[in-house]
mmCIF file of C-alpha atoms in Angstrom:
data_model
loop_
_atom_site.group_PDB
_atom_site.id
_atom_site.type_symbol
_atom_site.label_atom_id
_atom_site.label_comp_id
_atom_site.label_asym_id
_atom_site.label_seq_id
_atom_site.Cartn_x
_atom_site.Cartn_y
_atom_site.Cartn_z
ATOM 1 C CA UNK A 1 118.413 87.465 61.506
ATOM 2 C CA UNK A 2 119.932 86.782 64.820
ATOM 3 C CA UNK A 3 118.431 83.082 65.880
ATOM 4 C CA UNK A 4 118.085 83.743 70.116
ATOM 5 C CA UNK A 5 117.153 81.113 72.530
ATOM 6 C CA UNK A 6 115.092 82.684 75.494
ATOM 7 C CA UNK A 7 114.248 80.816 78.792
ATOM 8 C CA UNK A 8 112.103 82.185 81.660
ATOM 9 C CA UNK A 9 109.608 80.872 83.529
ATOM 10 C CA UNK A 10 107.951 83.994 84.004
ATOM 11 C CA UNK A 11 105.062 83.348 80.924
ATOM 12 C CA UNK A 12 103.418 86.252 80.564
ATOM 13 C CA UNK A 13 106.114 88.665 80.676
ATOM 14 C CA UNK A 14 108.272 86.251 78.643
ATOM 15 C CA UNK A 15 105.991 86.046 76.159
ATOM 16 C CA UNK A 16 106.017 90.156 75.547
ATOM 17 C CA UNK A 17 109.843 89.602 75.419
ATOM 18 C CA UNK A 18 109.797 87.703 72.748
ATOM 19 C CA UNK A 19 107.188 89.505 70.840
ATOM 20 C CA UNK A 20 109.026 92.341 71.194
ATOM 21 C CA UNK A 21 112.304 90.941 70.239
ATOM 22 C CA UNK A 22 111.189 89.626 67.119
ATOM 23 C CA UNK A 23 109.753 92.544 66.253
ATOM 24 C CA UNK A 24 113.599 94.791 66.242
ATOM 25 C CA UNK A 25 113.921 91.703 63.675
ATOM 26 C CA UNK A 26 115.052 88.197 65.655
ATOM 27 C CA UNK A 27 114.290 85.085 65.143
ATOM 28 C CA UNK A 28 113.409 83.833 69.046
ATOM 29 C CA UNK A 29 112.761 80.205 70.360
ATOM 30 C CA UNK A 30 111.069 80.561 73.988
ATOM 31 C CA UNK A 31 111.210 78.071 76.762
ATOM 32 C CA UNK A 32 110.006 78.242 80.360
ATOM 33 C CA UNK A 33 112.198 75.853 82.434
ATOM 34 C CA UNK A 34 115.696 74.621 82.019
ATOM 35 C CA UNK A 35 116.033 71.580 80.985
ATOM 36 C CA UNK A 36 113.125 72.079 77.968
ATOM 37 C CA UNK A 37 116.145 74.722 77.305
ATOM 38 C CA UNK A 38 118.553 72.522 77.284
ATOM 39 C CA UNK A 39 116.936 70.102 75.057
ATOM 40 C CA UNK A 40 116.248 73.566 72.298
ATOM 41 C CA UNK A 41 120.095 74.335 72.761
ATOM 42 C CA UNK A 42 121.229 70.564 71.835
ATOM 43 C CA UNK A 43 118.333 70.420 68.795
ATOM 44 C CA UNK A 44 119.080 73.940 67.175
ATOM 45 C CA UNK A 45 121.836 76.287 66.672
ATOM 46 C CA UNK A 46 121.585 79.651 67.994
ATOM 47 C CA UNK A 47 123.603 83.391 68.316
ATOM 48 C CA UNK A 48 122.747 84.122 71.526
ATOM 49 C CA UNK A 49 121.175 82.895 74.630
ATOM 50 C CA UNK A 50 119.281 84.885 77.518
ATOM 51 C CA UNK A 51 118.688 82.682 80.576
ATOM 52 C CA UNK A 52 116.390 83.567 83.672
ATOM 53 C CA UNK A 53 118.327 82.328 86.979
ATOM 54 C CA UNK A 54 115.598 81.127 89.049
ATOM 55 C CA UNK A 55 113.671 78.186 87.008
ATOM 56 C CA UNK A 56 112.262 75.079 87.534
ATOM 57 C CA UNK A 57 113.768 71.766 86.486
ATOM 58 C CA UNK A 58 117.109 73.291 86.119
ATOM 59 C CA UNK A 59 118.263 77.117 87.264
ATOM 60 C CA UNK A 60 120.047 79.331 85.052
ATOM 61 C CA UNK A 61 123.744 78.730 86.365
ATOM 62 C CA UNK A 62 123.575 74.901 85.790
ATOM 63 C CA UNK A 63 122.156 75.097 82.328
ATOM 64 C CA UNK A 64 124.682 77.679 81.373
ATOM 65 C CA UNK A 65 127.468 75.325 82.451
ATOM 66 C CA UNK A 66 125.778 72.659 80.418
ATOM 67 C CA UNK A 67 125.399 74.539 77.330
ATOM 68 C CA UNK A 68 129.182 76.055 77.655
ATOM 69 C CA UNK A 69 130.292 72.241 77.488
ATOM 70 C CA UNK A 70 128.079 71.804 74.412
ATOM 71 C CA UNK A 71 129.118 75.150 72.859
ATOM 72 C CA UNK A 72 131.451 77.357 74.400
ATOM 73 C CA UNK A 73 131.389 80.054 71.752
ATOM 74 C CA UNK A 74 127.763 80.756 72.877
ATOM 75 C CA UNK A 75 126.915 84.050 74.231
ATOM 76 C CA UNK A 76 124.862 84.323 77.119
ATOM 77 C CA UNK A 77 122.621 87.114 79.400
ATOM 78 C CA UNK A 78 121.529 86.435 82.430
ATOM 79 C CA UNK A 79 118.295 87.752 83.727
ATOM 80 C CA UNK A 80 117.886 87.515 87.426
ATOM 81 C CA UNK A 81 115.738 89.193 90.365
ATOM 82 C CA UNK A 82 118.185 89.375 92.269
ATOM 83 C CA UNK A 83 120.642 92.279 92.764
ATOM 84 C CA UNK A 84 123.414 90.109 95.385
ATOM 85 C CA UNK A 85 127.050 90.494 93.699
ATOM 86 C CA UNK A 86 127.766 86.801 94.805
ATOM 87 C CA UNK A 87 125.174 86.210 91.973
ATOM 88 C CA UNK A 88 126.462 88.228 89.497
ATOM 89 C CA UNK A 89 129.745 87.292 89.670
ATOM 90 C CA UNK A 90 129.246 83.717 89.931
ATOM 91 C CA UNK A 91 127.154 84.039 86.329
ATOM 92 C CA UNK A 92 130.325 85.851 85.212
ATOM 93 C CA UNK A 93 132.709 83.215 86.321
ATOM 94 C CA UNK A 94 130.509 80.905 84.296
ATOM 95 C CA UNK A 95 131.347 82.583 81.136
ATOM 96 C CA UNK A 96 128.108 84.936 80.614
ATOM 97 C CA UNK A 97 128.619 87.902 78.662
ATOM 98 C CA UNK A 98 126.163 90.332 80.642
ATOM 99 C CA UNK A 99 123.774 90.085 82.726
ATOM 100 C CA UNK A 100 120.331 92.304 83.197
ATOM 101 C CA UNK A 101 118.462 92.863 86.765
ATOM 102 C CA UNK A 102 114.745 92.389 86.694
ATOM 103 C CA UNK A 103 112.660 94.170 85.765
ATOM 104 C CA UNK A 104 114.512 95.512 83.050
ATOM 105 C CA UNK A 105 113.606 97.661 79.676
ATOM 106 C CA UNK A 106 112.951 95.252 76.878
ATOM 107 C CA UNK A 107 114.527 97.840 74.734
ATOM 108 C CA UNK A 108 118.066 97.542 77.055
ATOM 109 C CA UNK A 109 118.168 93.670 76.547
ATOM 110 C CA UNK A 110 118.026 94.318 72.744
ATOM 111 C CA UNK A 111 120.517 96.849 72.809
ATOM 112 C CA UNK A 112 122.725 94.492 74.798
ATOM 113 C CA UNK A 113 122.129 91.549 72.500
ATOM 114 C CA UNK A 114 122.783 93.722 69.457
ATOM 115 C CA UNK A 115 126.164 94.686 71.029
ATOM 116 C CA UNK A 116 127.445 91.223 72.013
ATOM 117 C CA UNK A 117 126.205 89.774 68.402
ATOM 118 C CA UNK A 118 128.345 93.079 67.164
ATOM 119 C CA UNK A 119 131.343 92.265 69.086
ATOM 120 C CA UNK A 120 131.383 88.186 68.088
ATOM 121 C CA UNK A 121 131.363 88.996 64.339
ATOM 122 C CA UNK A 122 133.968 91.482 64.647
ATOM 123 C CA UNK A 123 135.833 88.892 66.270
ATOM 124 C CA UNK A 124 134.852 86.430 63.984
ATOM 125 C CA UNK A 125 135.981 88.351 61.045
ATOM 126 C CA UNK A 126 139.545 89.657 62.561
ATOM 127 C CA UNK A 127 142.674 87.420 61.488
ATOM 128 C CA UNK A 128 145.120 87.831 64.668
ATOM 129 C CA UNK A 129 148.144 85.869 63.182
ATOM 130 C CA UNK A 130 150.246 86.406 66.337
ATOM 131 C CA UNK A 131 151.101 84.172 68.958
ATOM 132 C CA UNK A 132 152.620 85.446 72.346
ATOM 133 C CA UNK A 133 154.803 83.959 74.391
ATOM 134 C CA UNK A 134 156.662 83.896 77.867
ATOM 135 C CA UNK A 135 158.460 81.684 80.565
ATOM 136 C CA UNK A 136 156.528 78.409 80.278
ATOM 137 C CA UNK A 137 153.602 80.154 78.767
ATOM 138 C CA UNK A 138 151.899 80.950 75.160
ATOM 139 C CA UNK A 139 148.855 82.204 73.950
ATOM 140 C CA UNK A 140 147.175 81.809 70.885
ATOM 141 C CA UNK A 141 144.406 84.530 70.494
ATOM 142 C CA UNK A 142 142.664 83.442 67.008
ATOM 143 C CA UNK A 143 142.164 79.614 68.997
ATOM 144 C CA UNK A 144 141.286 81.531 72.562
ATOM 145 C CA UNK A 145 143.804 79.032 73.949
ATOM 146 C CA UNK A 146 146.496 79.871 76.662
ATOM 147 C CA UNK A 147 149.276 76.989 77.753
ATOM 148 C CA UNK A 148 150.956 77.336 81.209
ATOM 149 C CA UNK A 149 153.495 74.993 82.017
ATOM 150 C CA UNK A 150 152.050 72.234 79.544
ATOM 151 C CA UNK A 151 148.440 72.645 80.251
ATOM 152 C CA UNK A 152 145.795 73.864 77.630
ATOM 153 C CA UNK A 153 143.602 75.938 79.068
ATOM 154 C CA UNK A 154 140.592 77.483 76.576
ATOM 155 C CA UNK A 155 139.510 80.637 77.088
ATOM 156 C CA UNK A 156 136.587 82.369 76.969
ATOM 157 C CA UNK A 157 135.805 85.431 74.751
ATOM 158 C CA UNK A 158 136.361 87.941 77.104
ATOM 159 C CA UNK A 159 139.285 86.298 79.008
ATOM 160 C CA UNK A 160 140.825 86.122 75.610
ATOM 161 C CA UNK A 161 139.963 89.902 74.745
ATOM 162 C CA UNK A 162 141.669 90.952 78.038
ATOM 163 C CA UNK A 163 144.451 89.099 77.722
ATOM 164 C CA UNK A 164 145.170 90.230 74.007
ATOM 165 C CA UNK A 165 144.913 93.862 75.363
ATOM 166 C CA UNK A 166 147.495 93.095 78.387
ATOM 167 C CA UNK A 167 149.695 91.131 75.407
ATOM 168 C CA UNK A 168 149.134 94.510 73.479
ATOM 169 C CA UNK A 169 150.246 96.661 76.435
ATOM 170 C CA UNK A 170 153.229 95.190 77.224
ATOM 171 C CA UNK A 171 155.493 96.241 80.440
ATOM 172 C CA UNK A 172 153.023 99.041 79.936
ATOM 173 C CA UNK A 173 149.896 100.527 82.360
ATOM 174 C CA UNK A 174 147.039 98.853 80.972
ATOM 175 C CA UNK A 175 143.966 101.302 82.714
ATOM 176 C CA UNK A 176 140.727 100.025 83.632
ATOM 177 C CA UNK A 177 138.683 102.519 81.238
ATOM 178 C CA UNK A 178 140.792 100.977 78.079
ATOM 179 C CA UNK A 179 140.453 97.761 79.218
ATOM 180 C CA UNK A 180 136.597 98.101 79.625
ATOM 181 C CA UNK A 181 135.899 99.803 76.486
ATOM 182 C CA UNK A 182 138.070 97.246 74.919
ATOM 183 C CA UNK A 183 135.810 94.462 76.038
ATOM 184 C CA UNK A 184 132.334 95.727 76.025
ATOM 185 C CA UNK A 185 132.690 98.987 74.316
ATOM 186 C CA UNK A 186 131.471 101.309 77.380
ATOM 187 C CA UNK A 187 133.271 102.091 80.875
ATOM 188 C CA UNK A 188 129.820 101.919 82.674
ATOM 189 C CA UNK A 189 130.552 101.573 86.769
ATOM 190 C CA UNK A 190 129.117 98.457 87.147
ATOM 191 C CA UNK A 191 131.628 96.572 84.544
ATOM 192 C CA UNK A 192 134.587 97.414 87.423
ATOM 193 C CA UNK A 193 133.060 93.952 89.120
ATOM 194 C CA UNK A 194 133.226 92.098 85.562
ATOM 195 C CA UNK A 195 136.702 93.403 85.313
ATOM 196 C CA UNK A 196 137.946 92.217 88.512
ATOM 197 C CA UNK A 197 136.911 89.146 88.340
ATOM 198 C CA UNK A 198 138.610 88.485 85.173
ATOM 199 C CA UNK A 199 141.674 89.738 86.284
ATOM 200 C CA UNK A 200 141.294 87.432 88.934
ATOM 201 C CA UNK A 201 140.604 84.854 86.610
ATOM 202 C CA UNK A 202 143.678 85.374 84.358
ATOM 203 C CA UNK A 203 145.650 85.486 87.750
ATOM 204 C CA UNK A 204 145.114 81.815 88.552
ATOM 205 C CA UNK A 205 145.680 80.569 85.248
ATOM 206 C CA UNK A 206 149.231 81.878 85.038
ATOM 207 C CA UNK A 207 149.918 81.369 88.671
ATOM 208 C CA UNK A 208 152.041 78.040 87.559
ATOM 209 C CA UNK A 209 154.301 80.252 85.416
ATOM 210 C CA UNK A 210 156.847 82.144 87.505
ATOM 211 C CA UNK A 211 158.248 84.650 84.687
ATOM 212 C CA UNK A 212 154.603 86.327 84.691
ATOM 213 C CA UNK A 213 152.628 88.183 87.219
ATOM 214 C CA UNK A 214 149.631 91.103 86.405
ATOM 215 C CA UNK A 215 150.562 93.629 89.122
ATOM 216 C CA UNK A 216 147.610 96.064 90.290
ATOM 217 C CA UNK A 217 148.851 99.643 90.188
ATOM 218 C CA UNK A 218 146.449 101.547 92.626
ATOM 219 C CA UNK A 219 144.449 104.290 90.913
ATOM 220 C CA UNK A 220 145.942 103.735 87.349
ATOM 221 C CA UNK A 221 145.017 99.824 86.351
ATOM 222 C CA UNK A 222 147.272 96.996 85.710
ATOM 223 C CA UNK A 223 150.472 95.773 84.547
ATOM 224 C CA UNK A 224 151.333 92.288 82.555
ATOM 225 C CA UNK A 225 155.227 92.020 83.642
ATOM 226 C CA UNK A 226 157.288 89.214 81.873
ATOM 227 C CA UNK A 227 161.010 88.393 80.637
ATOM 228 C CA UNK A 228 159.412 87.775 77.255
ATOM 229 C CA UNK A 229 156.713 88.385 74.669
ATOM 230 C CA UNK A 230 157.336 87.821 70.908
ATOM 231 C CA UNK A 231 155.395 86.746 67.956
ATOM 232 C CA UNK A 232 155.795 83.292 67.349
#
């Protein structure tokens, strides 16, 4: 039974959402403001958090950043009444795994929760032993740790999955379709925005190492070019 933290200030609708998820077999703790949600997260263990963005006392973006400081492994889904691309990108940059725009289908929320938890479980059970290195950089998929020019960067789950896909396709084209399926399990059109965000983040991380570059191949996808990539 997955343990979920649901934080939404729309009392009536969030109560219905809680009841629906519990009917589906989830254990749900519901809070109605960001500060109460943070206190609950500090006191209890959750498999996933569902956060509204516009909330009293502490907004969802601020709360997500604080949750990630406490436990960066906890998956997050944002609920937002806004459809602005900037808000979605900001949420993804904070490490969110998914987002839903209100009004949303409760069944869709449950299916997205189920898909994320399945990916997390598979990842935890996968015994990844290879590390990759090139130039002054080193990537450990198991620890989700990237070292560039001596600086260690802790990657989010999605960032690590994408970099591992690049390593598995060394000097080959990584198509957008393969990347989206490898990360999210589907190639829905809206995932393209998310993929662009994460490719941009990896480019920023790797920028201090001149021996590695992520190329855009118009109409095809991406290619990670580097001088050396060998298991350590």
